XYZ file of N, CA, C and O in Angstrom:
680
model
N 52.097 4.545 -36.982
C 50.956 3.975 -37.211
C 51.291 2.586 -37.564
O 50.326 1.752 -36.878
N 52.510 2.654 -38.405
C 52.436 1.664 -38.970
C 53.380 0.550 -37.558
O 53.102 -0.739 -37.450
N 53.704 1.090 -37.205
C 54.883 0.479 -35.381
C 53.680 -0.584 -34.814
O 53.656 -1.623 -34.339
N 52.285 -0.146 -34.782
C 50.896 -0.384 -33.922
C 50.737 -1.453 -34.546
O 50.267 -2.343 -33.808
N 50.550 -1.058 -35.716
C 49.892 -2.267 -36.506
C 50.931 -3.730 -36.702
O 50.141 -4.936 -36.139
N 52.094 -3.748 -36.601
C 53.097 -4.686 -36.475
C 52.918 -5.489 -34.594
O 53.408 -6.301 -34.816
N 52.871 -4.358 -34.220
C 52.661 -4.511 -32.706
C 51.213 -5.920 -32.223
O 51.553 -6.326 -31.569
N 49.929 -5.252 -32.667
C 49.363 -6.059 -32.513
C 49.082 -7.849 -32.603
O 48.796 -8.189 -31.864
N 49.929 -8.193 -33.775
C 49.925 -9.446 -34.259
C 50.650 -9.701 -32.296
O 50.674 -11.212 -32.103
N 51.588 -9.643 -32.363
C 52.531 -10.084 -31.413
C 52.001 -9.794 -30.191
O 51.839 -11.006 -29.065
N 50.879 -9.201 -29.646
C 50.264 -8.973 -28.196
C 49.144 -10.178 -28.126
O 49.027 -10.237 -28.121
N 48.446 -9.725 -29.538
C 47.737 -11.164 -29.400
C 48.331 -12.578 -29.296
O 47.485 -13.295 -28.787
N 49.157 -12.845 -29.902
C 50.080 -14.331 -29.470
C 50.514 -14.057 -28.561
O 49.815 -15.498 -27.528
N 50.824 -13.158 -27.336
C 51.068 -12.949 -26.401
C 49.833 -13.617 -24.810
O 49.936 -14.505 -24.154
N 49.029 -13.167 -25.976
C 47.733 -12.614 -24.949
C 47.138 -14.362 -25.155
O 46.351 -14.958 -23.605
N 47.479 -14.351 -26.103
C 46.495 -16.234 -26.197
C 47.711 -17.079 -25.201
O 47.206 -18.056 -24.322
N 49.133 -17.222 -25.345
C 49.687 -17.930 -24.915
C 49.449 -17.237 -23.132
O 49.259 -18.446 -22.255
N 49.575 -16.511 -22.686
C 49.284 -16.092 -21.535
C 47.724 -17.001 -20.793
O 47.916 -17.770 -19.934
N 46.834 -16.914 -21.896
C 45.835 -17.844 -21.088
C 46.266 -19.095 -21.249
O 45.471 -19.542 -20.129
N 46.361 -19.469 -21.873
C 46.981 -21.383 -22.256
C 47.949 -21.479 -21.296
O 47.548 -22.149 -20.775
N 48.681 -20.758 -20.659
C 49.330 -20.666 -19.518
C 49.136 -21.014 -18.273
O 49.953 -20.787 -17.515
N 47.973 -20.044 -18.301
C 47.651 -19.567 -16.951
C 48.679 -18.626 -16.703
O 49.239 -18.214 -14.602
N 49.316 -17.457 -16.986
C 50.761 -16.637 -16.148
C 50.371 -15.517 -16.481
O 50.845 -14.560 -15.576
N 48.530 -14.981 -17.205
C 48.456 -13.653 -17.141
C 48.249 -13.030 -15.837
O 48.024 -12.141 -15.375
N 48.018 -13.602 -15.048
C 47.634 -13.148 -13.323
C 48.745 -14.118 -12.406
O 49.558 -15.216 -12.673
N 48.625 -13.066 -11.617
C 49.190 -13.664 -10.349
C 49.055 -14.448 -9.398
O 47.970 -14.392 -9.120
N 49.344 -15.462 -8.455
C 48.751 -16.592 -8.291
C 49.648 -16.118 -6.542
O 51.215 -16.047 -6.289
N 49.123 -16.351 -5.546
C 49.497 -16.096 -3.650
C 49.760 -17.823 -3.843
O 48.823 -18.871 -3.793
N 50.618 -18.266 -3.360
C 51.437 -19.036 -2.926
C 51.333 -19.185 -1.574
O 52.063 -18.526 -0.234
N 50.766 -20.126 -0.761
C 50.426 -20.540 0.579
C 50.586 -21.786 1.114
O 50.711 -22.668 0.489
N 51.650 -21.605 2.414
C 52.148 -23.097 2.325
C 50.880 -23.526 2.878
O 50.251 -23.538 3.464
N 51.297 -25.345 3.659
C 50.552 -26.091 3.954
C 49.417 -25.176 5.612
O 48.716 -25.722 5.412
N 50.896 -24.806 5.964
C 50.679 -24.652 7.454
C 49.978 -23.182 7.372
O 49.146 -23.184 8.153
N 50.238 -22.593 6.424
C 49.331 -21.127 6.500
C 47.909 -21.888 5.778
O 47.560 -20.818 6.621
N 47.855 -22.030 5.412
C 46.514 -22.731 4.753
C 46.006 -23.453 5.464
O 44.465 -23.462 5.479
N 46.185 -24.543 6.742
C 45.381 -24.790 7.627
C 45.490 -23.482 8.802
O 43.773 -23.611 9.341
N 46.007 -22.636 9.121
C 45.542 -21.898 10.181
C 44.609 -21.320 8.787
O 43.380 -20.912 10.063
N 44.354 -21.103 8.209
C 43.721 -20.294 7.275
C 42.008 -20.398 7.275
O 40.770 -20.112 7.863
N 42.030 -22.006 7.098
C 40.912 -23.069 7.265
C 39.904 -23.155 8.877
O 39.533 -23.187 9.513
N 41.074 -22.689 10.163
C 40.866 -23.086 10.979
C 40.351 -21.950 12.011
O 39.441 -21.792 12.750
N 40.601 -20.154 10.745
C 39.900 -18.993 11.279
C 38.661 -18.530 11.066
O 38.069 -19.362 9.724
N 37.867 -18.064 11.432
C 36.393 -18.183 10.512
C 36.154 -17.235 10.302
O 37.090 -16.091 10.576
N 35.372 -15.812 9.616
C 35.702 -15.034 9.184
C 35.776 -14.260 9.808
O 36.214 -12.446 9.448
N 35.068 -13.991 10.962
C 34.766 -12.850 12.033
C 36.505 -13.048 12.733
O 37.013 -11.693 12.920
N 37.190 -13.731 12.813
C 38.612 -13.762 13.521
C 39.785 -12.996 12.429
O 40.379 -12.197 12.297
N 39.338 -13.276 10.660
C 40.109 -12.823 9.619
C 39.999 -11.518 10.487
O 40.953 -10.937 9.549
N 39.055 -10.885 10.062
C 38.226 -9.142 9.845
C 39.384 -8.461 11.454
O 39.791 -7.795 10.751
N 39.081 -9.500 12.190
C 39.689 -8.747 13.466
C 40.912 -8.782 13.615
O 42.092 -7.756 13.647
N 42.116 -9.533 12.579
C 43.155 -9.809 12.702
C 43.698 -8.656 11.923
O 44.797 -8.368 11.659
N 42.829 -8.101 10.501
C 43.180 -7.845 9.284
C 42.767 -6.009 9.904
O 43.173 -4.975 9.442
N 41.801 -5.800 11.106
C 41.557 -4.819 11.777
C 40.091 -4.029 10.959
O 40.188 -2.972 11.132
N 39.409 -5.084 10.044
C 39.029 -4.586 9.759
C 37.219 -4.657 10.657
O 37.349 -6.147 11.254
N 36.488 -4.025 10.168
C 35.271 -4.414 10.919
C 34.014 -5.460 10.218
O 33.953 -6.035 8.690
N 33.656 -6.232 11.211
C 32.678 -7.264 10.455
C 31.532 -6.342 9.694
O 30.486 -6.345 10.448
N 30.796 -6.902 8.883
C 30.368 -6.086 8.218
C 28.489 -6.441 8.761
O 28.272 -7.851 8.700
N 27.982 -5.827 9.451
C 26.735 -6.141 10.050
C 25.196 -6.265 8.811
O 24.696 -6.770 9.454
N 25.560 -6.961 7.908
C 24.764 -6.717 6.484
C 23.011 -6.114 7.544
O 22.794 -5.052 7.179
N 22.249 -7.154 7.736
C 20.952 -7.205 7.800
C 20.939 -5.823 8.690
O 19.561 -5.720 9.189
N 21.888 -5.614 10.067
C 20.869 -5.086 11.068
C 21.719 -3.427 10.786
O 20.559 -2.906 11.155
N 21.846 -3.058 9.539
C 22.107 -1.636 9.342
C 21.297 -1.335 7.819
O 21.020 -0.165 7.434
N 20.955 -2.784 7.190
C 20.742 -2.665 5.789
C 18.624 -2.159 6.106
O 18.168 -2.540 6.857
N 18.434 -1.041 5.251
C 16.943 -0.386 5.416
C 16.654 -1.256 4.070
O 16.581 -1.048 3.250
N 16.098 -2.493 4.723
C 14.874 -3.329 3.317
C 14.322 -2.452 2.709
O 13.730 -1.701 3.113
N 14.343 -2.882 1.636
C 12.697 -1.660 0.981
C 11.205 -2.427 0.931
O 11.630 -3.642 1.776
N 10.644 -1.697 1.221
C 9.295 -2.202 1.479
C 8.959 -3.517 0.635
O 8.068 -4.115 1.233
N 9.267 -3.507 -0.597
C 8.871 -4.866 -1.152
C 9.329 -6.109 -0.814
O 9.110 -7.387 -0.715
N 10.440 -6.066 -0.103
C 11.380 -6.697 0.593
C 11.110 -7.477 1.287
O 10.278 -8.082 1.848
N 9.876 -6.163 2.006
C 9.241 -6.665 3.792
C 7.706 -6.893 3.252
O 8.324 -8.466 4.099
N 7.576 -7.119 2.445
C 6.021 -7.537 2.739
C 6.024 -9.070 1.461
O 5.545 -9.684 1.522
N 7.348 -9.038 0.929
C 7.972 -10.748 0.492
C 7.739 -11.428 1.899
O 7.767 -12.500 1.693
N 8.691 -11.064 2.590
C 9.297 -12.001 4.058
C 7.850 -11.853 4.996
O 7.413 -13.273 5.229
N 6.790 -10.911 4.449
C 5.855 -11.121 5.695
C 4.846 -12.163 4.543
O 3.991 -12.901 4.839
N 4.645 -11.965 3.479
C 4.261 -13.273 2.654
C 4.246 -14.259 3.252
O 3.643 -15.343 3.581
N 5.926 -14.867 3.453
C 6.026 -16.175 3.539
C 5.917 -16.675 5.150
O 5.564 -17.556 5.155
N 5.801 -15.631 5.663
C 5.556 -15.615 7.561
C 4.164 -16.080 7.228
O 3.486 -16.864 7.601
N 3.396 -15.332 6.684
C 2.040 -15.807 6.857
C 1.503 -16.784 5.890
O 0.386 -17.739 6.449
N 1.980 -17.306 4.907
C 1.872 -18.677 4.365
C 2.369 -20.016 5.443
O 1.524 -20.797 5.163
N 3.035 -19.850 6.214
C 3.753 -20.728 7.432
C 2.492 -20.669 8.256
O 2.250 -21.669 8.730
N 2.213 -19.388 8.564
C 0.914 -19.524 9.421
C -0.575 -20.285 9.171
O -1.005 -20.891 10.059
N -0.811 -19.962 7.902
C -1.730 -20.517 7.466
C -1.647 -22.079 7.594
O -2.585 -22.638 7.520
N -0.092 -22.315 6.776
C 0.250 -23.757 7.182
C -0.557 -24.310 8.631
O -1.048 -25.443 8.076
N 0.735 -23.802 9.422
C 0.536 -24.481 10.699
C -1.158 -24.597 11.010
O -1.224 -25.731 12.205
N -2.128 -23.073 10.853
C -3.043 -22.968 11.358
C -4.315 -24.208 10.685
O -5.138 -24.905 11.541
N -4.171 -24.366 9.464
C -4.615 -25.289 9.124
C -4.212 -26.815 9.402
O -5.145 -27.649 9.583
N -3.365 -27.202 9.520
C -2.817 -28.527 9.760
C -3.453 -28.404 11.311
O -3.452 -29.487 12.141
N -3.293 -27.564 12.304
C -3.912 -27.518 13.854
C -5.393 -27.909 13.787
O -5.924 -28.396 14.705
N -5.635 -27.336 12.673
C -7.464 -27.465 12.753
C -7.944 -28.778 12.409
O -8.809 -29.677 13.034
N -7.450 -28.952 11.405
C -7.111 -30.188 10.761
C -7.002 -31.750 11.449
O -7.639 -32.839 12.198
N -5.414 -31.617 12.636
C -4.967 -32.395 13.181
C -6.260 -32.340 14.998
O -6.579 -33.705 15.294
N -6.853 -31.754 14.876
C -7.632 -31.510 15.909
C -9.096 -32.238 15.639
O -9.383 -32.820 16.644
N -9.533 -31.999 13.856
C -10.898 -32.988 13.938
C -10.666 -34.312 13.998
O -11.407 -35.093 13.992
N -9.195 -34.699 13.659
C -8.982 -35.728 13.428
C -8.836 -37.007 14.590
O -8.847 -37.910 14.406
N -8.148 -36.239 15.615
C -7.750 -36.564 17.036
C -9.324 -36.720 17.615
O -9.424 -37.431 18.221
N -10.396 -36.271 17.584
C -11.725 -36.720 17.731
C -13.098 -35.467 17.261
O -12.259 -34.777 16.811
N -14.183 -36.421 17.366
C -15.057 -35.336 17.008
C -15.482 -34.119 17.945
O -15.579 -33.948 18.502
N -15.156 -33.140 16.773
C -15.321 -31.949 17.476
C -14.860 -31.144 17.786
O -15.255 -30.019 18.823
N -13.512 -31.691 18.042
C -12.582 -30.131 18.732
C -11.646 -29.725 17.950
O -11.641 -28.236 18.543
N -12.211 -29.493 16.788
C -12.126 -27.873 16.145
C -13.464 -27.023 16.579
O -12.891 -25.882 16.597
N -14.508 -27.268 16.403
C -14.927 -26.751 17.232
C -15.176 -26.205 18.766
O -15.162 -25.349 18.621
N -14.935 -27.395 19.285
C -14.791 -27.112 20.583
C -13.344 -25.875 20.491
O -13.362 -25.066 21.289
N -12.625 -25.958 19.856
C -11.607 -24.780 20.178
C -11.715 -23.433 19.592
O -11.564 -22.497 20.154
N -13.284 -23.144 18.501
C -13.373 -22.200 18.416
C -14.646 -21.807 19.566
O -14.684 -20.579 20.123
N -15.282 -22.719 19.956
C -16.449 -22.274 21.609
C -15.267 -21.803 22.458
O -15.788 -20.730 23.341
N -14.012 -22.471 22.582
C -13.505 -22.177 23.654
C -12.475 -20.654 23.095
O -12.544 -19.511 24.205
N -12.366 -20.190 22.378
C -11.979 -18.941 21.593
C -13.037 -17.772 21.901
O -12.854 -17.017 22.751
N -14.249 -18.010 21.887
C -15.310 -17.297 21.754
C -15.899 -17.522 23.426
O -16.226 -16.076 23.509
N -15.902 -18.115 24.182
C -15.711 -17.609 25.634
C -15.245 -16.759 26.140
O -15.136 -16.428 27.404
N -13.654 -16.489 25.599
C -13.343 -15.814 26.297
C -13.344 -14.462 25.707
O -12.578 -13.413 26.246
N -14.447 -13.866 25.759
C -14.835 -12.510 25.465
C -14.844 -11.443 23.936
O -14.121 -12.783 23.351
N -15.140 -10.636 24.307
C -14.969 -10.105 22.824
C -13.210 -9.613 21.880
O -13.035 -9.922 21.198
N -12.921 -9.485 22.847
C -11.251 -9.041 22.921
C -10.991 -10.871 22.327
O -10.321 -10.355 20.981
N -10.815 -11.373 22.813
C -9.808 -12.734 22.290
C -11.002 -13.005 20.891
O -10.178 -13.557 20.066
N -12.213 -12.910 20.557
C -12.869 -13.384 19.424
C -12.357 -12.502 18.452
O -11.782 -13.192 17.304
N -12.066 -10.842 18.256
C -12.172 -9.863 17.797
C -10.489 -10.074 17.634
O -10.099 -9.949 15.839
N -9.610 -10.113 18.484
C -7.955 -10.839 17.556
C -7.932 -11.772 17.446
O -7.078 -11.888 16.170
N -8.550 -12.796 17.723
C -8.614 -14.110 16.203
C -9.598 -13.762 15.404
O -8.706 -14.396 14.144
N -10.413 -13.420 14.583
C -10.522 -12.889 13.453
C -9.815 -12.170 13.094
O -9.818 -12.442 11.667
N -9.660 -11.106 13.465
C -8.428 -9.999 12.403
C -7.053 -10.954 12.243
O -6.576 -10.859 11.079
N -6.414 -12.010 13.091
C -5.350 -12.342 12.777
C -5.136 -13.391 11.648
O -4.780 -13.540 10.593
N -6.948 -14.541 11.732
C -7.053 -14.937 10.257
C -7.677 -14.372 9.364
O -7.012 -14.321 8.120
N -8.608 -13.448 8.565
C -8.333 -12.572 8.093
C -7.266 -11.825 7.807
O -6.791 -12.106 6.304
N -6.401 -11.159 8.455
C -5.306 -10.387 7.525
C -4.607 -11.304 7.550
O -3.955 -11.453 6.111
N -4.433 -12.168 7.972
C -3.287 -13.460 7.305
C -3.632 -13.866 5.852
O -2.741 -14.122 4.992
N -4.826 -14.331 5.997
C -5.695 -15.066 4.180
C -5.512 -13.826 3.754
O -5.121 -14.312 2.643
N -5.709 -12.953 3.251
C -6.310 -11.958 2.803
C -4.860 -11.369 2.416
O -4.660 -11.099 1.338
N -3.985 -11.293 3.315
C -2.601 -10.912 2.730
C -1.805 -11.591 1.865
O -1.853 -11.454 1.110
N -1.866 -12.916 2.365
C -1.038 -13.998 1.820
C -1.843 -14.144 0.474
O -1.010 -14.228 -0.727
N -3.319 -14.358 0.419
C -3.756 -14.110 -1.228
C -3.557 -13.051 -2.495
O -2.989 -12.984 -2.693
N -3.460 -11.893 -1.416
C -3.137 -10.483 -2.269
C -1.929 -10.505 -2.673
O -1.605 -10.263 -3.764
N -0.711 -11.071 -1.642
C 0.368 -10.837 -2.542
C 0.434 -11.797 -3.671
O 1.357 -11.517 -4.347
N 0.238 -12.678 -3.576
C 0.054 -14.241 -4.387
C -0.759 -13.681 -5.835
O -0.200 -13.676 -7.334
N -1.826 -12.284 -5.655
C -2.324 -12.192 -6.884
C -1.651 -10.954 -7.327
O -0.974 -10.945 -8.775
N -0.066 -10.604 -6.787
C 0.588 -9.366 -6.718
C 1.388 -9.824 -7.165
O 1.488 -9.375 -9.274
N 2.005 -11.109 -7.641
C 2.826 -12.021 -7.727
C 2.653 -12.434 -9.530
O 3.702 -12.363 -10.158
N 1.361 -12.653 -9.473
C 1.213 -13.569 -10.752
C 0.595 -12.058 -11.157
O 1.157 -12.032 -12.565
N -0.076 -10.517 -11.132
C 0.866 -10.344 -12.134
C 1.609 -9.601 -12.298
O 2.034 -9.052 -13.852
N 2.687 -9.179 -11.473
C 3.702 -9.025 -11.922
C 4.398 -10.322 -12.661
O 5.150 -10.150 -13.633
N 3.995 -11.793 -13.049
C 4.897 -12.759 -13.566
C 3.525 -12.494 -15.262
O 5.000 -12.552 -16.062
N 2.781 -11.910 -15.096
C 2.465 -11.534 -16.331
C 2.309 -9.861 -17.273
O 2.187 -10.042 -18.124
N 2.518 -8.873 -16.215
C 2.867 -7.495 -17.573
C 4.009 -7.691 -15.895
O 3.977 -6.664 -14.975
N 5.384 -7.484 -16.363
C 6.904 -7.658 -15.975
C 6.930 -5.497 -16.056
O 7.574 -5.487 -15.148
N 6.487 -5.170 -16.508
C 6.210 -3.896 -16.988
C 5.728 -2.709 -15.632
O 6.329 -1.745 -15.350
N 4.729 -3.936 -14.777
C 4.679 -3.290 -13.442
C 5.646 -3.182 -12.784
O 5.097 -3.769 -11.372
N 6.558 -4.098 -12.309
C 7.527 -4.332 -11.661
C 8.403 -3.149 -11.665
O 9.746 -3.778 -12.072
N 8.295 -2.094 -11.524
C 8.993 -1.494 -11.429
C 9.218 -0.911 -9.693
O 8.539 -1.074 -8.947
N 10.366 -0.240 -9.458
C 10.358 0.483 -7.763
C 9.200 1.233 -6.877
O 8.647 0.660 -5.883
N 8.759 1.953 -7.828
C 7.472 2.712 -7.300
C 6.166 1.973 -7.229
O 5.813 2.214 -6.582
N 6.291 1.827 -8.504
C 4.593 0.607 -8.292
C 4.869 -0.531 -7.336
O 4.109 -0.835 -6.647
N 6.117 -0.750 -7.063
C 6.323 -2.088 -6.263
C 5.517 -1.956 -4.598
O 5.613 -2.516 -4.135
N 6.469 -0.970 -4.212
C 6.711 -0.112 -2.778
C 5.099 0.466 -3.091
O 4.403 0.107 -1.591
N 4.488 1.078 -3.920
C 2.941 1.538 -3.708
C 1.942 0.078 -3.591
O 1.008 0.277 -2.717
N 2.499 -0.296 -3.869
C 1.237 -1.639 -4.095
C 1.482 -2.443 -2.911
O 0.571 -2.848 -2.330
N 3.260 -2.029 -2.131
C 2.660 -2.819 -0.788
C 2.113 -2.135 0.359
O 1.160 -2.993 1.343
N 1.569 -0.543 0.285
C 1.508 -0.299 0.936
C 0.273 -0.813 1.250
O -1.013 -0.587 1.895
N -0.837 -0.723 -0.499
C -1.972 -0.916 -0.818
C -2.121 -2.013 0.006
O -3.191 -2.757 0.317
N -1.314 -3.396 -0.339
C -1.403 -4.883 0.472
C -2.048 -4.576 2.049
O -3.119 -5.071 1.847
N -0.763 -3.863 2.415
C -1.146 -3.587 3.758
C -2.076 -3.275 4.299
O -3.089 -3.896 5.314
N -2.489 -2.127 4.080
C -4.016 -1.605 4.065
C -4.915 -2.237 3.875
O -6.358 -2.259 4.936
N -5.334 -2.954 2.190
C -6.317 -3.738 2.063
C -6.827 -4.702 2.993
O -7.763 -5.455 3.759
N -5.434 -5.591 3.681
C -5.530 -6.977 4.595
C -5.764 -6.046 5.954
O -6.488 -6.800 6.521
N -5.289 -4.793 6.648
C -5.577 -4.700 7.554
C -6.703 -3.783 8.036
O -7.784 -4.553 8.860
N -7.876 -3.799 6.770
C -9.061 -3.018 6.158
C -10.385 -4.282 6.604
O -11.170 -4.514 7.272
N -9.636 -5.484 6.046
C -10.575 -6.650 5.793
C -10.487 -7.136 6.941
O -11.253 -7.628 7.565
N -8.890 -7.213 8.014
C -9.310 -7.695 9.431
C -9.777 -6.795 9.988
O -10.542 -7.363 11.021
N -9.785 -5.316 10.070
C -10.787 -4.882 10.906
C -11.995 -5.304 10.724
O -12.871 -5.624 11.523
N -13.016 -5.129 9.407
C -14.260 -5.171 9.477
C -14.484 -6.512 9.712
O -15.574 -6.796 10.696
N -14.052 -7.523 9.690
C -14.182 -8.598 10.351
C -14.194 -8.831 11.940
O -14.465 -9.938 12.403
N -13.453 -7.688 12.157
C -13.417 -8.022 14.104
C -15.089 -8.030 14.932
O -15.217 -7.937 15.882
N -15.870 -7.100 13.554
C -17.153 -6.574 14.378
C -18.321 -7.307 13.811
O -19.446 -6.850 14.443
N -17.856 -8.220 13.119
C -19.037 -9.281 12.485
C -18.574 -10.895 12.928
O -17.455 -11.296 13.064
């Protein structure tokens, strides 16, 4: 036991000296030519040379429902922005262009009108509902668990689809 105690200070000084001199880890020395070759190869080529598969990441990864609904929230936000900009631009270009666009949609029959109503209502209610959900998670982080997130994701989709379906007929 005494020999271990006497060994501890010498190990400590060795560790401190190794950290200071950066000798505690081995370094790979690459020639200038091999470094240039390495820079020319992309990731896929390097993996092929090593005989390793390239990671397919997104193509094989099963996204959790909360991640999918988060992506859809961003998409609906972009769609709402484009729609508002489009209607606003139509109104700025001339008097009544927004109204003309809505009349054109209505003149193409019940199917076109119902689809337009569903698209607008689903997008707006989904984005608003997702915002409320994030607001709740910000102030009540104990509700941010995997099971609650998945359950609220399905509820968000169902509520938005339900509201969209209801507005199709009015």
